[in-house]
Amino acid sequence: MSVLQTLKERSNNTCELCSATNDLSQYTIPPSLNENVANDILVCKTCLDQIEENTEMDVNHWRCLNDSMWSEHVAVQIMAWRMLQRLRNEGWPKDLLDMMFLDDEALALARATGEHEDAANKIIHRDVNGVILDNGDAVVLIKDLKVKGSSMVAKQGTAVRNIRLDRENDKYIEGKVGAQQIVIITDYVKKL
């Protein structure tokens, strides 16, 4: 059974965050690179657009997190925690965060994207043109890069999809070139 089918079955064909029943799609929570049931949730288009910041945040839409934060599925709990962190200045999300419990491993994964940090303290990754990079973006190499520890050379023009950001250093991103996971310096990439 595919991951999407399993997610639909697990959620009864509803968004795992807001319980909507239309325009559902699979979402892999960053920084995960692999699609699997443990890292993915089923979300509606409204939730997805706001998670990916394609549309303005509708604070009242996210009152649904009052229910979904108690999900038995860790991926749903992590996404609820991240969205509550984004909204924490509204007041009511802070109360929900105070009630919420994540074990140490889930909390570490939830914090991996830096949602809990103030904007002034967040590390911002930028490509060679100064465009902000996010987890899951696709970039293209702007020059040939020799991969340390191997004989491989990543060629100029190679697309690297579904990148992960290094939360400690704004110059490092990770991605797959061929079958190999490598660290790339942001000065040598351009966002697609």
GROMACS .gro file of N, CA, C and O in nm, residues 80-163:
model
  336
   80ALA      N    1   0.145   2.027   1.447
   80ALA     CA    2   0.061   2.112   1.532
   80ALA      C    3   0.149   2.200   1.620
   80ALA      O    4   0.124   2.320   1.634
   81TRP      N    5   0.254   2.144   1.678
   81TRP     CA    6   0.346   2.220   1.763
   81TRP      C    7   0.412   2.332   1.683
   81TRP      O    8   0.419   2.447   1.731
   82ARG      N    9   0.455   2.303   1.561
   82ARG     CA   10   0.520   2.405   1.477
   82ARG      C   11   0.424   2.519   1.443
   82ARG      O   12   0.462   2.635   1.447
   83MET      N   13   0.301   2.484   1.408
   83MET     CA   14   0.205   2.589   1.374
   83MET      C   15   0.168   2.672   1.496
   83MET      O   16   0.153   2.794   1.487
   84LEU      N   17   0.155   2.609   1.611
   84LEU     CA   18   0.128   2.683   1.734
   84LEU      C   19   0.245   2.776   1.767
   84LEU      O   20   0.225   2.888   1.814
   85GLN      N   21   0.366   2.732   1.740
   85GLN     CA   22   0.484   2.818   1.761
   85GLN      C   23   0.478   2.941   1.671
   85GLN      O   24   0.509   3.052   1.714
   86ARG      N   25   0.439   2.922   1.545
   86ARG     CA   26   0.428   3.036   1.453
   86ARG      C   27   0.326   3.137   1.503
   86ARG      O   28   0.338   3.257   1.480
   87LEU      N   29   0.221   3.088   1.569
   87LEU     CA   30   0.111   3.174   1.612
   87LEU      C   31   0.120   3.216   1.758
   87LEU      O   32   0.029   3.280   1.810
   88ARG      N   33   0.227   3.182   1.828
   88ARG     CA   34   0.234   3.198   1.973
   88ARG      C   35   0.212   3.341   2.022
   88ARG      O   36   0.171   3.362   2.134
   89ASN      N   37   0.233   3.440   1.938
   89ASN     CA   38   0.211   3.579   1.980
   89ASN      C   39   0.063   3.618   1.984
   89ASN      O   40   0.028   3.726   2.029
   90GLU      N   41  -0.024   3.528   1.938
   90GLU     CA   42  -0.168   3.555   1.938
   90GLU      C   43  -0.232   3.535   2.076
   90GLU      O   44  -0.344   3.576   2.098
   91GLY      N   45  -0.165   3.465   2.166
   91GLY     CA   46  -0.220   3.443   2.299
   91GLY      C   47  -0.269   3.302   2.319
   91GLY      O   48  -0.209   3.224   2.393
   92TRP      N   49  -0.381   3.264   2.254
   92TRP     CA   50  -0.438   3.131   2.274
   92TRP      C   51  -0.344   3.018   2.235
   92TRP      O   52  -0.345   2.914   2.301
   93PRO      N   53  -0.258   3.033   2.130
   93PRO     CA   54  -0.167   2.923   2.100
   93PRO      C   55  -0.067   2.895   2.213
   93PRO      O   56  -0.028   2.782   2.235
   94LYS      N   57  -0.029   3.000   2.286
   94LYS     CA   58   0.064   2.981   2.398
   94LYS      C   59   0.002   2.891   2.504
   94LYS      O   60   0.069   2.805   2.560
   95ASP      N   61  -0.127   2.909   2.529
   95ASP     CA   62  -0.196   2.823   2.626
   95ASP      C   63  -0.196   2.677   2.580
   95ASP      O   64  -0.176   2.586   2.661
   96LEU      N   65  -0.220   2.655   2.450
   96LEU     CA   66  -0.218   2.519   2.397
   96LEU      C   67  -0.077   2.458   2.405
   96LEU      O   68  -0.061   2.341   2.439
   97LEU      N   69   0.024   2.540   2.375
   97LEU     CA   70   0.162   2.492   2.385
   97LEU      C   71   0.196   2.451   2.528
   97LEU      O   72   0.269   2.355   2.550
   98ASP      N   73   0.146   2.526   2.625
   98ASP     CA   74   0.172   2.493   2.765
   98ASP      C   75   0.111   2.358   2.804
   98ASP      O   76   0.163   2.287   2.889
   99MET      N   77   0.000   2.320   2.739
   99MET     CA   78  -0.066   2.193   2.768
   99MET      C   79  -0.005   2.076   2.690
   99MET      O   80  -0.018   1.962   2.731
  100MET      N   81   0.059   2.106   2.578
  100MET     CA   82   0.106   2.002   2.488
  100MET      C   83   0.230   1.931   2.542
  100MET      O   84   0.316   1.993   2.604
  101PHE      N   85   0.239   1.800   2.515
  101PHE     CA   86   0.357   1.724   2.554
  101PHE      C   87   0.410   1.647   2.434
  101PHE      O   88   0.336   1.577   2.366
  102LEU      N   89   0.540   1.662   2.407
  102LEU     CA   90   0.611   1.582   2.307
  102LEU      C   91   0.729   1.516   2.377
  102LEU      O   92   0.796   1.581   2.458
  103ASP      N   93   0.755   1.389   2.346
  103ASP     CA   94   0.872   1.325   2.406
  103ASP      C   95   0.998   1.391   2.349
  103ASP      O   96   0.991   1.469   2.254
  104ASP      N   97   1.114   1.361   2.406
  104ASP     CA   98   1.238   1.429   2.369
  104ASP      C   99   1.272   1.416   2.221
  104ASP      O  100   1.314   1.513   2.157
  105GLU      N  101   1.253   1.297   2.166
  105GLU     CA  102   1.285   1.275   2.024
  105GLU      C  103   1.193   1.355   1.933
  105GLU      O  104   1.237   1.420   1.838
  106ALA      N  105   1.064   1.356   1.963
  106ALA     CA  106   0.967   1.431   1.882
  106ALA      C  107   0.990   1.581   1.896
  106ALA      O  108   0.982   1.655   1.798
  107LEU      N  109   1.023   1.627   2.017
  107LEU     CA  110   1.050   1.769   2.038
  107LEU      C  111   1.174   1.813   1.961
  107LEU      O  112   1.176   1.922   1.902
  108ALA      N  113   1.277   1.730   1.958
  108ALA     CA  114   1.398   1.763   1.882
  108ALA      C  115   1.366   1.776   1.734
  108ALA      O  116   1.413   1.869   1.667
  109LEU      N  117   1.283   1.686   1.682
  109LEU     CA  118   1.244   1.694   1.541
  109LEU      C  119   1.156   1.817   1.517
  109LEU      O  120   1.171   1.885   1.416
  110ALA      N  121   1.066   1.846   1.609
  110ALA     CA  122   0.979   1.964   1.595
  110ALA      C  123   1.061   2.092   1.591
  110ALA      O  124   1.031   2.184   1.515
  111ARG      N  125   1.166   2.098   1.670
  111ARG     CA  126   1.252   2.217   1.675
  111ARG      C  127   1.350   2.227   1.559
  111ARG      O  128   1.414   2.331   1.541
  112ALA      N  129   1.363   2.124   1.479
  112ALA     CA  130   1.462   2.119   1.372
  112ALA      C  131   1.447   2.231   1.269
  112ALA      O  132   1.544   2.269   1.206
  113THR      N  133   1.328   2.283   1.252
  113THR     CA  134   1.308   2.390   1.153
  113THR      C  135   1.317   2.529   1.213
  113THR      O  136   1.306   2.629   1.143
  114GLY      N  137   1.335   2.539   1.346
  114GLY     CA  138   1.352   2.669   1.409
  114GLY      C  139   1.225   2.749   1.430
  114GLY      O  140   1.232   2.869   1.455
  115GLU      N  141   1.109   2.685   1.422
  115GLU     CA  142   0.981   2.756   1.441
  115GLU      C  143   0.973   2.823   1.578
  115GLU      O  144   0.907   2.924   1.593
  116HIS      N  145   1.039   2.765   1.676
  116HIS     CA  146   1.028   2.813   1.814
  116HIS      C  147   1.117   2.934   1.842
  116HIS      O  148   1.105   2.997   1.945
  117GLU      N  149   1.206   2.967   1.750
  117GLU     CA  150   1.299   3.077   1.771
  117GLU      C  151   1.237   3.210   1.728
  117GLU      O  152   1.157   3.215   1.635
  118ASP      N  153   1.279   3.316   1.796
  118ASP     CA  154   1.236   3.449   1.754
  118ASP      C  155   1.300   3.480   1.620
  118ASP      O  156   1.409   3.433   1.588
  119ALA      N  157   1.235   3.563   1.541
  119ALA     CA  158   1.285   3.595   1.407
  119ALA      C  159   1.427   3.651   1.411
  119ALA      O  160   1.507   3.626   1.321
  120ALA      N  161   1.461   3.726   1.514
  120ALA     CA  162   1.594   3.786   1.523
  120ALA      C  163   1.702   3.680   1.543
  120ALA      O  164   1.817   3.701   1.506
  121ASN      N  165   1.667   3.566   1.602
  121ASN     CA  166   1.765   3.462   1.632
  121ASN      C  167   1.772   3.353   1.526
  121ASN      O  168   1.859   3.267   1.533
  122LYS      N  169   1.682   3.354   1.429
  122LYS     CA  170   1.679   3.249   1.328
  122LYS      C  171   1.796   3.265   1.231
  122LYS      O  172   1.832   3.376   1.193
  123ILE      N  173   1.850   3.150   1.193
  123ILE     CA  174   1.953   3.149   1.090
  123ILE      C  175   1.882   3.147   0.955
  123ILE      O  176   1.794   3.063   0.932
  124ILE      N  177   1.920   3.237   0.866
  124ILE     CA  178   1.857   3.247   0.736
  124ILE      C  179   1.958   3.204   0.630
  124ILE      O  180   2.067   3.258   0.622
  125HIS      N  181   1.920   3.105   0.552
  125HIS     CA  182   2.005   3.054   0.444
  125HIS      C  183   1.968   3.127   0.316
  125HIS      O  184   1.850   3.138   0.283
  126ARG      N  185   2.068   3.175   0.244
  126ARG     CA  186   2.046   3.246   0.117
  126ARG      C  187   2.132   3.185   0.009
  126ARG      O  188   2.246   3.147   0.034
  127ASP      N  189   2.077   3.181  -0.115
  127ASP     CA  190   2.156   3.131  -0.227
  127ASP      C  191   2.252   3.240  -0.276
  127ASP      O  192   2.261   3.348  -0.215
  128VAL      N  193   2.321   3.214  -0.384
  128VAL     CA  194   2.421   3.307  -0.436
  128VAL      C  195   2.360   3.443  -0.472
  128VAL      O  196   2.427   3.546  -0.467
  129ASN      N  197   2.231   3.447  -0.506
  129ASN     CA  198   2.163   3.571  -0.542
  129ASN      C  199   2.094   3.638  -0.424
  129ASN      O  200   2.025   3.738  -0.441
  130GLY      N  201   2.107   3.580  -0.304
  130GLY     CA  202   2.045   3.638  -0.186
  130GLY      C  203   1.901   3.594  -0.162
  130GLY      O  204   1.834   3.643  -0.072
  131VAL      N  205   1.852   3.498  -0.242
  131VAL     CA  206   1.716   3.446  -0.226
  131VAL      C  207   1.714   3.351  -0.106
  131VAL      O  208   1.802   3.267  -0.090
  132ILE      N  209   1.613   3.366  -0.020
  132ILE     CA  210   1.603   3.283   0.100
  132ILE      C  211   1.569   3.140   0.063
  132ILE      O  212   1.480   3.115  -0.018
  133LEU      N  213   1.642   3.045   0.123
  133LEU     CA  214   1.621   2.903   0.101
  133LEU      C  215   1.545   2.844   0.219
  133LEU      O  216   1.567   2.884   0.334
  134ASP      N  217   1.457   2.748   0.192
  134ASP     CA  218   1.381   2.678   0.296
  134ASP      C  219   1.398   2.529   0.279
  134ASP      O  220   1.434   2.481   0.171
  135ASN      N  221   1.371   2.454   0.386
  135ASN     CA  222   1.370   2.308   0.377
  135ASN      C  223   1.276   2.266   0.266
  135ASN      O  224   1.167   2.321   0.252
  136GLY      N  225   1.319   2.170   0.186
  136GLY     CA  226   1.235   2.117   0.079
  136GLY      C  227   1.251   2.189  -0.054
  136GLY      O  228   1.198   2.144  -0.155
  137ASP      N  229   1.322   2.301  -0.058
  137ASP     CA  230   1.343   2.373  -0.183
  137ASP      C  231   1.430   2.292  -0.278
  137ASP      O  232   1.499   2.199  -0.238
  138ALA      N  233   1.430   2.333  -0.404
  138ALA     CA  234   1.519   2.276  -0.504
  138ALA      C  235   1.618   2.384  -0.546
  138ALA      O  236   1.582   2.501  -0.559
  139VAL      N  237   1.744   2.344  -0.561
  139VAL     CA  238   1.849   2.437  -0.603
  139VAL      C  239   1.926   2.375  -0.718
  139VAL      O  240   1.918   2.255  -0.743
  140VAL      N  241   2.002   2.458  -0.789
  140VAL     CA  242   2.088   2.410  -0.896
  140VAL      C  243   2.230   2.458  -0.865
  140VAL      O  244   2.250   2.569  -0.814
  141LEU      N  245   2.328   2.372  -0.892
  141LEU     CA  246   2.468   2.407  -0.867
  141LEU      C  247   2.515   2.505  -0.974
  141LEU      O  248   2.487   2.486  -1.093
  142ILE      N  249   2.589   2.608  -0.935
  142ILE     CA  250   2.635   2.708  -1.031
  142ILE      C  251   2.780   2.685  -1.074
  142ILE      O  252   2.831   2.758  -1.157
  143LYS      N  253   2.846   2.583  -1.016
  143LYS     CA  254   2.981   2.546  -1.059
  143LYS      C  255   3.006   2.401  -1.023
  143LYS      O  256   2.936   2.344  -0.940
  144ASP      N  257   3.105   2.341  -1.087
  144ASP     CA  258   3.144   2.204  -1.053
  144ASP      C  259   3.198   2.201  -0.911
  144ASP      O  260   3.280   2.287  -0.874
  145LEU      N  261   3.156   2.103  -0.832
  145LEU     CA  262   3.201   2.091  -0.694
  145LEU      C  263   3.258   1.951  -0.670
  145LEU      O  264   3.191   1.852  -0.695
  146LYS      N  265   3.381   1.947  -0.621
  146LYS     CA  266   3.442   1.819  -0.584
  146LYS      C  267   3.387   1.781  -0.447
  146LYS      O  268   3.387   1.861  -0.355
  147VAL      N  269   3.337   1.659  -0.435
  147VAL     CA  270   3.279   1.612  -0.310
  147VAL      C  271   3.390   1.554  -0.223
  147VAL      O  272   3.456   1.457  -0.263
  148LYS      N  273   3.411   1.614  -0.106
  148LYS     CA  274   3.517   1.568  -0.016
  148LYS      C  275   3.492   1.424   0.026
  148LYS      O  276   3.379   1.385   0.052
  149GLY      N  277   3.599   1.348   0.033
  149GLY     CA  278   3.588   1.210   0.077
  149GLY      C  279   3.545   1.113  -0.031
  149GLY      O  280   3.518   0.997  -0.003
  150SER      N  281   3.535   1.162  -0.155
  150SER     CA  282   3.499   1.072  -0.265
  150SER      C  283   3.561   1.125  -0.393
  150SER      O  284   3.614   1.236  -0.398
  151SER      N  285   3.553   1.045  -0.496
  151SER     CA  286   3.607   1.088  -0.626
  151SER      C  287   3.500   1.157  -0.710
  151SER      O  288   3.525   1.198  -0.823
  152MET      N  289   3.383   1.173  -0.654
  152MET     CA  290   3.270   1.230  -0.726
  152MET      C  291   3.285   1.381  -0.745
  152MET      O  292   3.334   1.452  -0.657
  153VAL      N  293   3.242   1.429  -0.860
  153VAL     CA  294   3.233   1.572  -0.887
  153VAL      C  295   3.089   1.603  -0.921
  153VAL      O  296   3.032   1.545  -1.014
  154ALA      N  297   3.028   1.692  -0.844
  154ALA     CA  298   2.891   1.736  -0.872
  154ALA      C  299   2.900   1.845  -0.979
  154ALA      O  300   2.963   1.948  -0.956
  155LYS      N  301   2.843   1.819  -1.093
  155LYS     CA  302   2.858   1.907  -1.210
  155LYS      C  303   2.769   2.031  -1.201
  155LYS      O  304   2.660   2.028  -1.145
  156GLN      N  305   2.818   2.139  -1.259
  156GLN     CA  306   2.741   2.262  -1.271
  156GLN      C  307   2.611   2.232  -1.343
  156GLN      O  308   2.607   2.155  -1.438
  157GLY      N  309   2.501   2.288  -1.294
  157GLY     CA  310   2.371   2.266  -1.355
  157GLY      C  311   2.293   2.150  -1.294
  157GLY      O  312   2.177   2.129  -1.329
  158THR      N  313   2.357   2.076  -1.204
  158THR     CA  314   2.289   1.965  -1.138
  158THR      C  315   2.181   2.019  -1.044
  158THR      O  316   2.208   2.106  -0.963
  159ALA      N  317   2.061   1.966  -1.056
  159ALA     CA  318   1.952   2.007  -0.967
  159ALA      C  319   1.957   1.922  -0.841
  159ALA      O  320   1.974   1.801  -0.847
  160VAL      N  321   1.944   1.987  -0.727
  160VAL     CA  322   1.939   1.918  -0.598
  160VAL      C  323   1.802   1.951  -0.540
  160VAL      O  324   1.772   2.066  -0.509
  161ARG      N  325   1.719   1.850  -0.526
  161ARG     CA  326   1.581   1.870  -0.482
  161ARG      C  327   1.564   1.833  -0.335
  161ARG      O  328   1.640   1.755  -0.281
  162ASN      N  329   1.465   1.892  -0.273
  162ASN     CA  330   1.429   1.861  -0.135
  162ASN      C  331   1.547   1.879  -0.039
  162ASN      O  332   1.584   1.788   0.033
  163ILE      N  333   1.606   1.998  -0.042
  163ILE     CA  334   1.723   2.025   0.044
  163ILE      C  335   1.683   2.034   0.190
  163ILE      O  336   1.566   2.058   0.223
   0.00000   0.00000   0.00000
